[in-house]
mmCIF file of C-alpha atoms in Angstrom:
data_model
loop_
_atom_site.group_PDB
_atom_site.id
_atom_site.type_symbol
_atom_site.label_atom_id
_atom_site.label_comp_id
_atom_site.label_asym_id
_atom_site.label_seq_id
_atom_site.Cartn_x
_atom_site.Cartn_y
_atom_site.Cartn_z
ATOM 1 C CA MET A 5 57.418 6.334 -27.382
ATOM 2 C CA SER A 6 56.259 8.044 -24.105
ATOM 3 C CA THR A 7 54.816 11.534 -23.981
ATOM 4 C CA PRO A 8 57.015 13.957 -21.977
ATOM 5 C CA PRO A 9 54.865 15.244 -18.792
ATOM 6 C CA THR A 10 53.162 18.461 -19.280
ATOM 7 C CA LYS A 11 54.510 21.766 -17.732
ATOM 8 C CA ILE A 12 52.324 23.616 -15.384
ATOM 9 C CA LEU A 13 51.422 27.082 -16.573
ATOM 10 C CA VAL A 14 51.236 29.635 -13.695
ATOM 11 C CA PRO A 15 50.413 33.355 -13.906
ATOM 12 C CA ALA A 16 53.591 35.433 -13.356
ATOM 13 C CA ASP A 17 52.245 37.478 -10.677
ATOM 14 C CA ASP A 18 50.949 34.426 -8.784
ATOM 15 C CA LEU A 19 54.447 32.943 -9.200
ATOM 16 C CA ARG A 20 56.159 36.035 -7.976
ATOM 17 C CA THR A 21 53.841 36.168 -4.848
ATOM 18 C CA PHE A 22 54.377 32.327 -4.186
ATOM 19 C CA SER A 23 57.975 32.340 -4.477
ATOM 20 C CA ALA A 24 58.527 35.439 -2.327
ATOM 21 C CA ALA A 25 56.278 33.703 0.305
ATOM 22 C CA LEU A 26 58.655 30.526 0.192
ATOM 23 C CA LEU A 27 61.705 32.889 0.443
ATOM 24 C CA GLU A 28 60.118 34.737 3.515
ATOM 25 C CA LYS A 29 59.523 31.410 5.255
ATOM 26 C CA GLY A 30 63.199 30.610 4.536
ATOM 27 C CA GLY A 31 64.309 33.474 6.258
ATOM 28 C CA LEU A 32 64.461 36.547 4.294
ATOM 29 C CA SER A 33 62.646 39.619 4.948
ATOM 30 C CA ALA A 34 59.475 40.455 3.126
ATOM 31 C CA GLU A 35 61.326 43.236 1.150
ATOM 32 C CA HIS A 36 64.167 40.931 0.224
ATOM 33 C CA ALA A 37 62.056 37.928 -0.562
ATOM 34 C CA ARG A 38 59.981 40.062 -3.029
ATOM 35 C CA THR A 39 63.240 41.435 -4.548
ATOM 36 C CA THR A 40 64.900 37.963 -5.012
ATOM 37 C CA ALA A 41 61.483 36.303 -6.379
ATOM 38 C CA ASP A 42 61.266 39.137 -8.865
ATOM 39 C CA VAL A 43 64.674 38.209 -10.283
ATOM 40 C CA PHE A 44 63.518 34.476 -10.666
ATOM 41 C CA VAL A 45 60.164 35.418 -12.302
ATOM 42 C CA TRP A 46 62.064 37.838 -14.907
ATOM 43 C CA ALA A 47 64.170 35.196 -15.887
ATOM 44 C CA ALA A 48 61.578 32.503 -15.982
ATOM 45 C CA LEU A 49 59.241 34.968 -18.248
ATOM 46 C CA ARG A 50 62.310 35.504 -20.543
ATOM 47 C CA GLY A 51 62.697 31.654 -21.130
ATOM 48 C CA VAL A 52 65.985 31.588 -19.028
ATOM 49 C CA ASP A 53 64.487 28.713 -17.040
ATOM 50 C CA SER A 54 67.973 27.637 -15.573
ATOM 51 C CA HIS A 55 67.857 30.794 -13.401
ATOM 52 C CA GLY A 56 64.240 30.990 -13.075
ATOM 53 C CA ILE A 57 61.776 29.404 -10.610
ATOM 54 C CA ALA A 58 64.064 26.482 -10.285
ATOM 55 C CA ARG A 59 66.299 28.423 -8.157
ATOM 56 C CA VAL A 60 63.856 28.783 -5.270
ATOM 57 C CA PRO A 61 64.522 25.578 -3.748
ATOM 58 C CA ALA A 62 68.283 26.032 -4.163
ATOM 59 C CA TYR A 63 68.157 29.459 -2.564
ATOM 60 C CA LEU A 64 66.031 27.903 0.334
ATOM 61 C CA ASP A 65 68.870 25.473 0.783
ATOM 62 C CA LEU A 66 71.426 28.149 0.723
ATOM 63 C CA LEU A 67 69.610 29.867 3.466
ATOM 64 C CA GLU A 68 68.964 26.928 5.493
ATOM 65 C CA LYS A 69 72.746 25.915 5.458
ATOM 66 C CA GLY A 70 73.774 29.332 6.311
ATOM 67 C CA VAL A 71 75.791 29.646 2.967
ATOM 68 C CA ALA A 72 73.525 32.699 2.181
ATOM 69 C CA ASN A 73 73.099 35.170 5.019
ATOM 70 C CA ALA A 74 69.378 36.146 5.665
ATOM 71 C CA ASP A 75 70.213 38.994 8.000
ATOM 72 C CA ALA A 76 72.938 40.468 6.052
ATOM 73 C CA ARG A 77 74.199 44.138 7.026
ATOM 74 C CA ILE A 78 74.961 45.680 3.504
ATOM 75 C CA THR A 79 77.308 48.505 3.559
ATOM 76 C CA VAL A 80 78.588 50.848 0.755
ATOM 77 C CA GLU A 81 81.977 52.149 0.902
ATOM 78 C CA SER A 82 83.256 54.985 -1.391
ATOM 79 C CA SER A 83 86.072 57.693 -1.750
ATOM 80 C CA THR A 84 84.924 59.113 -5.070
ATOM 81 C CA PRO A 85 81.789 60.219 -6.550
ATOM 82 C CA ALA A 86 81.833 57.769 -9.613
ATOM 83 C CA ALA A 87 82.646 54.702 -7.758
ATOM 84 C CA ALA A 88 81.649 52.605 -4.858
ATOM 85 C CA VAL A 89 82.021 49.167 -3.350
ATOM 86 C CA LEU A 90 79.072 47.416 -1.866
ATOM 87 C CA ASP A 91 79.854 44.698 0.810
ATOM 88 C CA ALA A 92 76.926 42.095 0.615
ATOM 89 C CA ASP A 93 77.898 40.304 3.951
ATOM 90 C CA ARG A 94 76.995 37.086 2.036
ATOM 91 C CA ALA A 95 73.439 38.108 1.045
ATOM 92 C CA PRO A 96 71.715 36.528 -1.783
ATOM 93 C CA GLY A 97 72.709 38.073 -5.056
ATOM 94 C CA PRO A 98 69.501 39.906 -5.848
ATOM 95 C CA VAL A 99 69.487 41.442 -2.260
ATOM 96 C CA ALA A 100 72.866 42.874 -3.029
ATOM 97 C CA LEU A 101 72.881 43.576 -6.802
ATOM 98 C CA GLY A 102 69.499 45.480 -6.971
ATOM 99 C CA PRO A 103 70.753 48.183 -4.617
ATOM 100 C CA ALA A 104 73.995 48.244 -6.503
ATOM 101 C CA ALA A 105 72.267 48.850 -9.759
ATOM 102 C CA ASP A 106 70.307 51.727 -8.230
ATOM 103 C CA GLU A 107 73.596 53.107 -6.680
ATOM 104 C CA ALA A 108 75.531 53.072 -10.098
ATOM 105 C CA VAL A 109 72.397 54.980 -11.908
ATOM 106 C CA THR A 110 72.374 57.600 -8.979
ATOM 107 C CA ARG A 111 76.011 58.290 -9.138
ATOM 108 C CA ALA A 112 76.015 58.204 -13.210
ATOM 109 C CA ARG A 113 73.479 60.946 -13.287
ATOM 110 C CA THR A 114 75.987 63.170 -11.541
ATOM 111 C CA THR A 115 79.220 61.852 -12.990
ATOM 112 C CA GLY A 116 78.260 60.535 -16.460
ATOM 113 C CA ILE A 117 79.640 57.178 -15.676
ATOM 114 C CA ALA A 118 79.747 55.078 -12.501
ATOM 115 C CA ALA A 119 80.911 51.737 -11.107
ATOM 116 C CA VAL A 120 79.643 49.755 -8.148
ATOM 117 C CA GLY A 121 81.589 46.770 -7.056
ATOM 118 C CA VAL A 122 79.838 43.995 -5.015
ATOM 119 C CA ARG A 123 82.012 42.167 -2.693
ATOM 120 C CA ARG A 124 81.017 38.733 -0.876
ATOM 121 C CA THR A 125 77.544 37.898 -2.368
ATOM 122 C CA VAL A 126 76.018 34.487 -2.903
ATOM 123 C CA HIS A 127 74.846 33.638 -6.330
ATOM 124 C CA THR A 128 74.128 36.605 -8.336
ATOM 125 C CA GLY A 129 71.061 35.246 -10.189
ATOM 126 C CA ALA A 130 70.469 36.447 -13.739
ATOM 127 C CA ILE A 131 72.874 39.331 -14.238
ATOM 128 C CA GLY A 132 70.931 40.594 -17.068
ATOM 129 C CA TYR A 133 68.153 41.593 -14.615
ATOM 130 C CA TYR A 134 70.430 44.095 -13.151
ATOM 131 C CA VAL A 135 71.775 45.683 -16.200
ATOM 132 C CA SER A 136 68.084 45.770 -17.763
ATOM 133 C CA LYS A 137 67.033 47.776 -14.530
ATOM 134 C CA ILE A 138 69.854 50.375 -15.515
ATOM 135 C CA ALA A 139 68.468 50.508 -19.067
ATOM 136 C CA GLU A 140 64.957 50.886 -17.987
ATOM 137 C CA GLN A 141 66.092 54.426 -16.398
ATOM 138 C CA GLY A 142 67.537 55.304 -19.751
ATOM 139 C CA LEU A 143 71.252 54.570 -19.124
ATOM 140 C CA VAL A 144 73.528 51.921 -20.486
ATOM 141 C CA GLY A 145 74.106 49.158 -17.890
ATOM 142 C CA ILE A 146 77.353 46.785 -17.967
ATOM 143 C CA GLY A 147 77.887 43.962 -15.505
ATOM 144 C CA PHE A 148 80.428 41.333 -14.760
ATOM 145 C CA VAL A 149 80.416 38.494 -12.300
ATOM 146 C CA ALA A 150 83.202 36.405 -11.112
ATOM 147 C CA GLY A 151 82.448 33.020 -8.951
ATOM 148 C CA MET A 152 83.901 29.731 -7.952
ATOM 149 C CA PRO A 153 86.059 27.874 -10.501
ATOM 150 C CA ASN A 154 84.042 25.333 -12.338
ATOM 151 C CA MET A 155 85.219 25.613 -15.940
ATOM 152 C CA GLY A 156 88.148 24.474 -17.782
ATOM 153 C CA TYR A 157 90.912 26.935 -18.848
ATOM 154 C CA THR A 158 93.030 26.517 -22.160
ATOM 155 C CA GLY A 159 95.987 24.579 -21.139
ATOM 156 C CA VAL A 160 95.233 23.727 -17.771
ATOM 157 C CA ARG A 161 94.171 20.228 -16.406
ATOM 158 C CA GLY A 162 90.871 20.097 -14.549
ATOM 159 C CA ALA A 163 88.565 23.003 -13.425
ATOM 160 C CA ALA A 164 90.413 26.406 -13.352
ATOM 161 C CA VAL A 165 88.165 29.422 -13.816
ATOM 162 C CA ALA A 166 84.497 30.274 -13.439
ATOM 163 C CA THR A 167 81.744 30.360 -16.194
ATOM 164 C CA SER A 168 81.675 34.067 -15.284
ATOM 165 C CA PRO A 169 78.963 36.086 -17.207
ATOM 166 C CA LEU A 170 78.918 39.445 -18.920
ATOM 167 C CA ALA A 171 75.583 41.347 -19.576
ATOM 168 C CA ILE A 172 75.148 44.663 -21.284
ATOM 169 C CA ALA A 173 71.923 46.517 -21.755
ATOM 170 C CA VAL A 174 71.295 49.359 -24.017
ATOM 171 C CA PRO A 175 68.024 51.525 -23.831
ATOM 172 C CA THR A 176 65.853 52.283 -26.752
ATOM 173 C CA ASP A 177 63.417 54.875 -27.383
ATOM 174 C CA PRO A 178 60.438 53.970 -25.257
ATOM 175 C CA SER A 179 57.804 54.938 -27.945
ATOM 176 C CA SER A 180 59.695 52.782 -30.515
ATOM 177 C CA ALA A 181 58.703 48.961 -31.114
ATOM 178 C CA HIS A 182 62.147 47.777 -30.205
ATOM 179 C CA ALA A 183 62.956 46.257 -26.706
ATOM 180 C CA PRO A 184 66.219 47.321 -25.237
ATOM 181 C CA LEU A 185 69.258 45.329 -26.485
ATOM 182 C CA LEU A 186 70.409 42.885 -23.877
ATOM 183 C CA LEU A 187 73.292 40.813 -24.302
ATOM 184 C CA ASP A 188 73.565 38.277 -21.471
ATOM 185 C CA MET A 189 76.264 35.495 -21.761
ATOM 186 C CA ALA A 190 78.618 33.287 -20.071
ATOM 187 C CA THR A 191 82.205 32.602 -20.893
ATOM 188 C CA ALA A 192 81.542 28.845 -21.240
ATOM 189 C CA THR A 193 80.426 27.214 -24.173
ATOM 190 C CA ILE A 194 77.284 25.658 -22.527
ATOM 191 C CA ALA A 195 75.809 26.115 -19.068
ATOM 192 C CA LEU A 196 76.231 23.609 -16.251
ATOM 193 C CA GLY A 197 72.489 23.113 -16.357
ATOM 194 C CA LYS A 198 72.752 22.054 -19.920
ATOM 195 C CA ILE A 199 75.134 19.110 -18.931
ATOM 196 C CA ARG A 200 72.635 18.156 -16.360
ATOM 197 C CA GLN A 201 69.811 18.153 -18.861
ATOM 198 C CA ALA A 202 71.767 16.233 -21.364
ATOM 199 C CA LYS A 203 72.754 13.525 -18.584
ATOM 200 C CA ALA A 204 69.027 13.257 -17.709
ATOM 201 C CA SER A 205 67.876 12.821 -21.424
ATOM 202 C CA GLY A 206 70.851 10.784 -22.512
ATOM 203 C CA THR A 207 71.424 13.353 -25.393
ATOM 204 C CA PRO A 208 74.966 13.719 -26.696
ATOM 205 C CA LEU A 209 76.778 16.994 -25.891
ATOM 206 C CA PRO A 210 78.168 19.096 -28.830
ATOM 207 C CA GLU A 211 81.741 18.613 -29.601
ATOM 208 C CA GLY A 212 84.102 21.036 -27.603
ATOM 209 C CA ALA A 213 81.380 22.150 -25.091
ATOM 210 C CA ALA A 214 82.184 19.955 -22.085
ATOM 211 C CA ALA A 215 84.936 17.919 -20.362
ATOM 212 C CA THR A 216 85.807 15.279 -17.844
ATOM 213 C CA GLY A 217 87.234 16.052 -14.540
ATOM 214 C CA ASP A 218 90.765 16.203 -15.847
ATOM 215 C CA GLY A 219 89.786 18.384 -18.608
ATOM 216 C CA THR A 220 89.412 16.015 -21.483
ATOM 217 C CA PRO A 221 86.947 16.973 -24.066
ATOM 218 C CA THR A 222 83.912 14.742 -24.195
ATOM 219 C CA THR A 223 80.503 14.525 -25.868
ATOM 220 C CA ASP A 224 79.365 11.751 -23.287
ATOM 221 C CA PRO A 225 77.127 13.426 -20.665
ATOM 222 C CA GLU A 226 77.713 10.683 -18.201
ATOM 223 C CA LYS A 227 81.405 11.489 -18.286
ATOM 224 C CA ALA A 228 81.119 15.463 -18.497
ATOM 225 C CA VAL A 229 81.482 17.308 -15.296
ATOM 226 C CA MET A 230 82.435 20.841 -16.370
ATOM 227 C CA PRO A 231 81.925 23.150 -19.473
ATOM 228 C CA LEU A 232 84.700 24.253 -21.491
ATOM 229 C CA PRO A 233 85.361 28.090 -22.199
ATOM 230 C CA LEU A 234 83.585 29.772 -25.114
ATOM 231 C CA GLY A 235 86.073 30.102 -27.992
ATOM 232 C CA GLY A 236 88.813 28.330 -26.187
ATOM 233 C CA VAL A 237 91.501 31.009 -25.087
ATOM 234 C CA LYS A 238 88.935 33.791 -25.600
ATOM 235 C CA GLY A 239 86.550 32.609 -23.103
ATOM 236 C CA SER A 240 89.016 31.304 -20.527
ATOM 237 C CA GLY A 241 90.776 34.854 -21.000
ATOM 238 C CA MET A 242 87.555 36.713 -20.614
ATOM 239 C CA SER A 243 86.769 34.725 -17.239
ATOM 240 C CA LEU A 244 90.266 35.407 -15.832
ATOM 241 C CA ALA A 245 89.777 39.166 -16.691
ATOM 242 C CA PHE A 246 86.472 39.373 -15.047
ATOM 243 C CA GLU A 247 87.955 37.900 -11.836
ATOM 244 C CA LEU A 248 90.595 40.800 -11.901
ATOM 245 C CA LEU A 249 87.768 43.318 -12.633
ATOM 246 C CA THR A 250 85.599 42.134 -9.656
ATOM 247 C CA SER A 251 87.010 39.903 -7.050
ATOM 248 C CA VAL A 252 90.544 41.281 -7.046
ATOM 249 C CA LEU A 253 89.213 45.048 -7.693
ATOM 250 C CA VAL A 254 87.088 44.866 -4.532
ATOM 251 C CA GLY A 255 89.500 43.136 -2.481
ATOM 252 C CA ALA A 256 87.986 39.760 -2.285
ATOM 253 C CA PRO A 257 90.034 37.343 -4.593
ATOM 254 C CA ILE A 258 88.355 34.003 -5.337
ATOM 255 C CA PHE A 259 90.517 32.496 -7.945
ATOM 256 C CA ALA A 260 93.906 32.633 -5.978
ATOM 257 C CA SER A 261 92.248 31.392 -2.791
ATOM 258 C CA PHE A 262 90.418 28.620 -4.346
ATOM 259 C CA HIS A 263 93.555 27.330 -5.759
ATOM 260 C CA SER A 264 95.645 27.731 -2.486
ATOM 261 C CA ASP A 265 95.862 25.416 0.641
ATOM 262 C CA ASP A 266 93.342 27.617 2.620
ATOM 263 C CA PRO A 267 90.253 25.665 3.215
ATOM 264 C CA ALA A 268 88.166 29.018 3.287
ATOM 265 C CA GLY A 269 89.057 29.428 -0.391
ATOM 266 C CA ARG A 270 86.491 26.875 -1.224
ATOM 267 C CA GLU A 271 83.655 28.580 0.515
ATOM 268 C CA HIS A 272 80.975 29.692 -1.936
ATOM 269 C CA ARG A 273 80.807 33.281 -3.062
ATOM 270 C CA GLN A 274 80.526 35.544 -5.896
ATOM 271 C CA ASN A 275 81.788 39.169 -6.737
ATOM 272 C CA ALA A 276 80.313 41.588 -9.241
ATOM 273 C CA LEU A 277 80.941 45.120 -10.929
ATOM 274 C CA LEU A 278 78.042 47.060 -12.415
ATOM 275 C CA ILE A 279 78.525 50.009 -14.671
ATOM 276 C CA ALA A 280 76.128 52.641 -15.640
ATOM 277 C CA VAL A 281 76.733 55.007 -18.469
ATOM 278 C CA ASP A 282 74.563 58.183 -18.910
ATOM 279 C CA PRO A 283 74.104 59.000 -22.617
ATOM 280 C CA ALA A 284 73.362 62.612 -21.614
ATOM 281 C CA ALA A 285 76.928 63.000 -20.729
ATOM 282 C CA PHE A 286 78.068 61.962 -24.137
ATOM 283 C CA GLY A 287 75.807 64.303 -26.285
ATOM 284 C CA GLY A 288 72.301 63.662 -25.295
ATOM 285 C CA ALA A 289 70.075 60.826 -24.328
ATOM 286 C CA GLU A 290 67.197 61.308 -27.001
ATOM 287 C CA ALA A 291 69.719 61.449 -29.747
ATOM 288 C CA PHE A 292 71.307 58.372 -28.467
ATOM 289 C CA THR A 293 68.230 56.325 -28.353
ATOM 290 C CA GLU A 294 67.254 57.601 -31.731
ATOM 291 C CA SER A 295 70.515 56.158 -33.028
ATOM 292 C CA VAL A 296 70.178 52.806 -31.107
ATOM 293 C CA ASP A 297 66.783 52.299 -32.844
ATOM 294 C CA ALA A 298 68.083 53.306 -36.314
ATOM 295 C CA THR A 299 70.945 50.917 -35.804
ATOM 296 C CA LEU A 300 68.540 48.040 -34.875
ATOM 297 C CA ASP A 301 66.162 48.909 -37.800
ATOM 298 C CA THR A 302 69.262 48.784 -40.177
ATOM 299 C CA LEU A 303 70.291 45.270 -38.740
ATOM 300 C CA LYS A 304 66.615 43.929 -39.027
ATOM 301 C CA GLY A 305 66.480 45.402 -42.606
ATOM 302 C CA LEU A 306 69.489 43.218 -43.737
ATOM 303 C CA PRO A 307 68.791 40.193 -45.928
ATOM 304 C CA ALA A 308 68.380 37.008 -44.090
ATOM 305 C CA ALA A 309 70.581 34.106 -44.782
ATOM 306 C CA ASP A 310 69.322 30.984 -46.352
ATOM 307 C CA GLY A 311 67.419 28.959 -43.640
ATOM 308 C CA ALA A 312 67.456 31.670 -40.942
ATOM 309 C CA GLN A 313 64.184 32.466 -39.188
ATOM 310 C CA GLY A 314 65.010 35.999 -39.303
ATOM 311 C CA VAL A 315 67.453 38.732 -38.233
ATOM 312 C CA PHE A 316 67.467 39.276 -34.332
ATOM 313 C CA TYR A 317 69.435 41.433 -32.040
ATOM 314 C CA PRO A 318 70.435 40.311 -28.573
ATOM 315 C CA GLY A 319 67.505 40.324 -26.254
ATOM 316 C CA GLU A 320 64.766 40.721 -28.992
ATOM 317 C CA ARG A 321 63.551 37.082 -28.893
ATOM 318 C CA SER A 322 63.590 36.539 -24.980
ATOM 319 C CA ALA A 323 61.439 39.770 -24.787
ATOM 320 C CA ALA A 324 58.876 38.391 -27.142
ATOM 321 C CA VAL A 325 59.071 35.250 -24.921
ATOM 322 C CA ALA A 326 58.291 37.437 -21.993
ATOM 323 C CA ALA A 327 55.495 39.165 -23.607
ATOM 324 C CA GLY A 328 53.968 35.633 -24.516
ATOM 325 C CA ARG A 329 54.529 34.168 -21.032
ATOM 326 C CA GLY A 330 53.207 37.432 -19.549
ATOM 327 C CA GLU A 331 49.846 36.690 -21.144
ATOM 328 C CA LYS A 332 49.536 32.826 -21.146
ATOM 329 C CA GLY A 333 51.523 32.052 -17.846
ATOM 330 C CA VAL A 334 54.994 30.812 -16.947
ATOM 331 C CA PRO A 335 55.637 27.132 -17.745
ATOM 332 C CA VAL A 336 56.965 25.463 -14.807
ATOM 333 C CA ALA A 337 58.787 21.903 -15.397
ATOM 334 C CA PRO A 338 56.935 19.006 -13.511
ATOM 335 C CA LYS A 339 60.164 18.127 -11.571
ATOM 336 C CA VAL A 340 60.616 21.802 -10.310
ATOM 337 C CA TRP A 341 56.886 21.989 -9.585
ATOM 338 C CA ARG A 342 57.041 18.754 -7.447
ATOM 339 C CA ASP A 343 59.960 20.271 -5.560
ATOM 340 C CA LEU A 344 58.209 23.588 -5.027
ATOM 341 C CA THR A 345 54.997 21.680 -3.862
ATOM 342 C CA GLU A 346 57.052 19.800 -1.306
ATOM 343 C CA ARG A 347 58.760 22.909 -0.168
ATOM 344 C CA ALA A 348 55.366 24.695 0.154
ATOM 345 C CA GLU A 349 53.931 21.843 2.216
ATOM 346 C CA LYS A 350 56.815 21.811 4.596
ATOM 347 C CA LEU A 351 56.746 25.658 5.050
ATOM 348 C CA GLY A 352 53.067 25.916 5.134
ATOM 349 C CA VAL A 353 52.739 28.128 1.914
ATOM 350 C CA ALA A 354 49.686 27.733 -0.285
ATOM 351 C CA LEU A 355 50.398 26.626 -4.038
ATOM 352 C CA PRO A 356 49.335 29.219 -6.768
ATOM 353 C CA GLU A 357 46.390 28.101 -8.983
ATOM 354 C CA ALA A 358 47.726 26.994 -12.361
ATOM 355 C CA ALA A 359 46.661 28.851 -15.488
ATOM 356 C CA GLY A 360 46.654 25.752 -17.518
#
């Protein structure tokens, strides 16, 4: 049995600088390149490798093909203090959603709760990053994304809706041992990337997780082309609801135009909605975070089930992974490293030194 190739360990700061340099060569401004790289490294640190450094080559391709707009003119429209719409002008997701999160926080400080819709962005990246930015400032962050249909819908033949994610971040007391709660999930049973990984390794897929092009469930990774919704009607219903709460709400429908005869309906794009909730408007921020910590303590004090490794709340283990990778370096898969090396040589960017 052959030994799998060893992953390359790279210090997070070096990986961030390297990724930003590549993205800047790809056409982004220095500021926007750093912002985008930060989202990728955040995901990589937390073990979400599907949204980590592997995304750099994909974003370079989006920029080169003009799918993503490197010189986007981002505008904010608002007619009420607690809500706004940010038009991304096809900017990469991190370039648009970072400012949207800041805008939501600024408004919520005054109004108690605020929502910012994001229209016409291109691949949001890890949605958990943006709600975590909100939680870092002491507010609750909630985010939805709607994208291009690539998942089945209960009762429909073929791809119908998107694997649209939901993320919620709840702050804890900064002096406590608890990392903020972070629920970050797609409406699909498994990610598209998991299907590709199973195909590469020849590993059968779980029952009810994926389907063929016509929607027939399959465990064969060679036949699977799309994921199935999480919980059947629950996941497909959530995805459709997120389309209404993002795309339709900001006047940029994806679902209806995708399934129409208009060729423009197939052009890649995503929409989002970020919500910030200020606990100070609901009785006090300090009392809130104290109760959040008490709730998490209660959960972790419950008896663990037989065979369980422990009792964990959403985001706890990924925060621990981030701490470990922050000390030892971020592992980069050999295939991803080869791709990054080729891009670096092509663009004249120096490779970072490996930590191990």
